[in-house]
Short mmCIF file of C-alpha atoms in Angstrom, two decimals:
data_model
loop_
_atom_site.label_atom_id
_atom_site.label_comp_id
_atom_site.label_asym_id
_atom_site.label_seq_id
_atom_site.Cartn_x
_atom_site.Cartn_y
_atom_site.Cartn_z
CA MET D 1 59.47 -8.26 -22.78
CA LYS D 2 56.75 -5.78 -21.90
CA GLU D 3 55.05 -6.32 -18.55
CA LEU D 4 51.28 -6.13 -18.65
CA PRO D 5 49.51 -4.01 -16.05
CA CYS D 6 47.16 -6.01 -13.83
CA ASP D 7 44.06 -4.74 -15.61
CA GLU D 8 45.42 -5.97 -18.99
CA ALA D 9 46.16 -9.56 -17.99
CA PRO D 10 45.13 -12.15 -20.58
CA ALA D 11 41.75 -13.75 -20.08
CA PRO D 12 41.61 -17.34 -18.79
CA LEU D 13 40.95 -20.15 -21.23
CA ASP D 14 37.37 -20.42 -22.45
CA ARG D 15 35.56 -23.08 -20.42
CA SER D 16 32.23 -22.83 -22.20
CA PRO D 17 30.48 -26.16 -22.82
CA ALA D 18 31.51 -27.90 -26.03
CA GLY D 19 28.04 -29.35 -26.58
CA PRO D 20 27.24 -33.04 -27.01
CA LEU D 21 30.40 -35.14 -27.04
CA TYR D 22 31.26 -38.65 -28.14
CA VAL D 23 33.02 -40.03 -25.05
CA PRO D 24 35.14 -43.19 -25.21
CA VAL D 25 34.13 -45.90 -22.75
CA ARG D 26 35.21 -49.40 -21.84
CA PRO D 27 32.67 -52.12 -21.13
CA GLY D 28 32.30 -53.42 -17.61
CA PRO D 29 30.42 -56.35 -16.12
CA ARG D 30 27.25 -54.27 -15.62
CA ARG D 31 27.87 -50.85 -17.15
CA CYS D 32 30.28 -48.80 -19.20
CA ALA D 33 33.13 -46.86 -17.62
CA ILE D 34 34.52 -43.62 -19.04
CA ARG D 35 38.06 -44.06 -20.34
CA LEU D 36 40.54 -41.65 -18.84
CA PHE D 37 43.73 -40.67 -20.61
CA ARG D 38 47.03 -38.93 -19.81
CA THR D 39 48.12 -35.53 -21.02
CA PRO D 40 51.64 -35.15 -22.46
CA LEU D 41 52.76 -34.01 -19.00
CA GLY D 42 51.22 -37.03 -17.26
CA GLY D 43 48.04 -35.51 -15.83
CA ARG D 44 44.76 -37.38 -16.10
CA THR D 45 42.12 -36.08 -18.48
CA ALA D 46 38.70 -37.07 -19.73
CA VAL D 47 38.36 -36.99 -23.50
CA GLY D 48 35.42 -36.11 -25.72
CA PHE D 49 35.04 -35.77 -29.46
CA THR D 50 32.67 -33.51 -31.37
CA SER D 51 32.08 -36.23 -33.98
CA ALA D 52 32.00 -40.02 -34.08
CA ARG D 53 34.29 -39.85 -37.10
CA GLY D 54 36.96 -38.03 -35.05
CA LEU D 55 36.70 -40.54 -32.21
CA LEU D 56 36.97 -43.54 -34.53
CA ALA D 57 39.85 -42.01 -36.51
CA THR D 58 41.81 -41.35 -33.33
CA LEU D 59 41.01 -44.42 -31.20
CA GLY D 60 40.08 -47.00 -33.83
CA PRO D 61 36.86 -48.56 -35.12
CA ALA D 62 36.49 -50.94 -32.16
CA GLN D 63 36.28 -48.11 -29.59
CA ALA D 64 32.92 -48.02 -27.79
CA TRP D 65 31.45 -44.61 -26.97
CA ILE D 66 28.48 -42.84 -25.42
CA HIS D 67 26.96 -39.39 -25.91
CA LEU D 68 27.47 -36.99 -23.00
CA ALA D 69 27.27 -33.25 -22.58
CA GLU D 70 30.53 -31.67 -21.38
CA PRO D 71 29.08 -30.63 -17.99
CA ALA D 72 27.93 -34.24 -17.41
CA LEU D 73 31.39 -35.56 -18.33
CA ARG D 74 33.00 -33.11 -15.89
CA ALA D 75 30.52 -34.07 -13.16
CA LEU D 76 31.30 -37.77 -13.60
CA THR D 77 35.08 -37.39 -13.55
CA ALA D 78 35.46 -34.67 -10.88
CA PRO D 79 34.99 -37.11 -7.94
CA LEU D 80 37.96 -39.05 -9.35
CA GLY D 81 40.13 -35.93 -9.20
CA VAL D 82 40.02 -35.45 -12.97
CA ILE D 83 39.26 -31.81 -13.70
CA THR D 84 40.56 -31.57 -17.27
CA VAL D 85 38.46 -32.38 -20.33
CA THR D 86 40.29 -32.57 -23.64
CA VAL D 87 38.05 -32.04 -26.66
CA ASP D 88 39.06 -33.46 -30.06
CA PRO D 89 42.61 -34.54 -29.23
CA VAL D 90 44.70 -35.10 -32.34
CA LEU D 91 47.91 -36.63 -31.03
CA THR D 92 47.83 -40.11 -29.55
CA ALA D 93 50.35 -42.87 -29.03
CA GLN D 94 50.06 -46.07 -31.01
CA ALA D 95 48.56 -49.05 -29.24
CA PRO D 96 51.21 -51.32 -27.74
CA VAL D 97 52.09 -54.43 -29.72
CA PRO D 98 52.54 -57.67 -27.76
CA MET D 99 56.15 -58.83 -27.65
CA THR D 100 56.73 -62.34 -28.90
CA THR D 101 59.40 -64.56 -27.38
CA GLY D 102 60.91 -67.87 -28.36
CA ALA D 103 59.85 -71.22 -26.92
CA CYS D 104 62.32 -70.91 -24.00
CA GLY D 105 61.45 -67.31 -23.22
CA ASP D 106 64.40 -65.87 -25.14
CA THR D 107 63.97 -62.61 -26.97
CA ALA D 108 65.55 -63.70 -30.25
CA SER D 109 62.56 -62.40 -32.21
CA VAL D 110 62.69 -58.96 -30.57
CA PRO D 111 64.56 -56.41 -32.70
CA GLU D 112 67.78 -55.06 -31.23
CA LEU D 113 67.81 -51.42 -30.18
CA ARG D 114 70.70 -49.52 -31.70
CA ILE D 115 71.66 -46.00 -30.71
CA ALA D 116 73.78 -43.96 -33.09
CA CYS D 117 76.46 -41.83 -31.47
CA GLU D 118 78.00 -38.86 -33.16
CA GLY D 119 81.67 -38.52 -33.24
#
C-alpha cells in the first residue's frame, strides 16, 4: 500500500449543510422532542430526511416530523452530546413485535429458536 505524503492526505468528509430536513419527532406533553437513533456501531445520531416521502418510507406513515435546517438540528442535539447527523438513512431495523404469552405466562406461543450446526 502506498503511503500518502502529508500534503496529499484525503480531505475530511463534507460537512456542508444539507438544506431543509424532515426530522422525526415524538410528541411530548407540551412540545415535540427530536428522535435520536443509534448508528450501526452504537453511537447516537440525529436523523434528517431530504423528503417527506423518504422519512415515511423508512419510519412508517405514523411518524411525526418537523422541518429543520441542518445547522438548527445540530444546535439542538449538540448539548446532548450528539454530534452526528445522518441524512437520508436507508437501513433500519424492523419495529419490535410484542411477544405474546399464554394465560399462565408460559411461552408456548413463542417460536423456538433453532441453530443449525455444520458437521
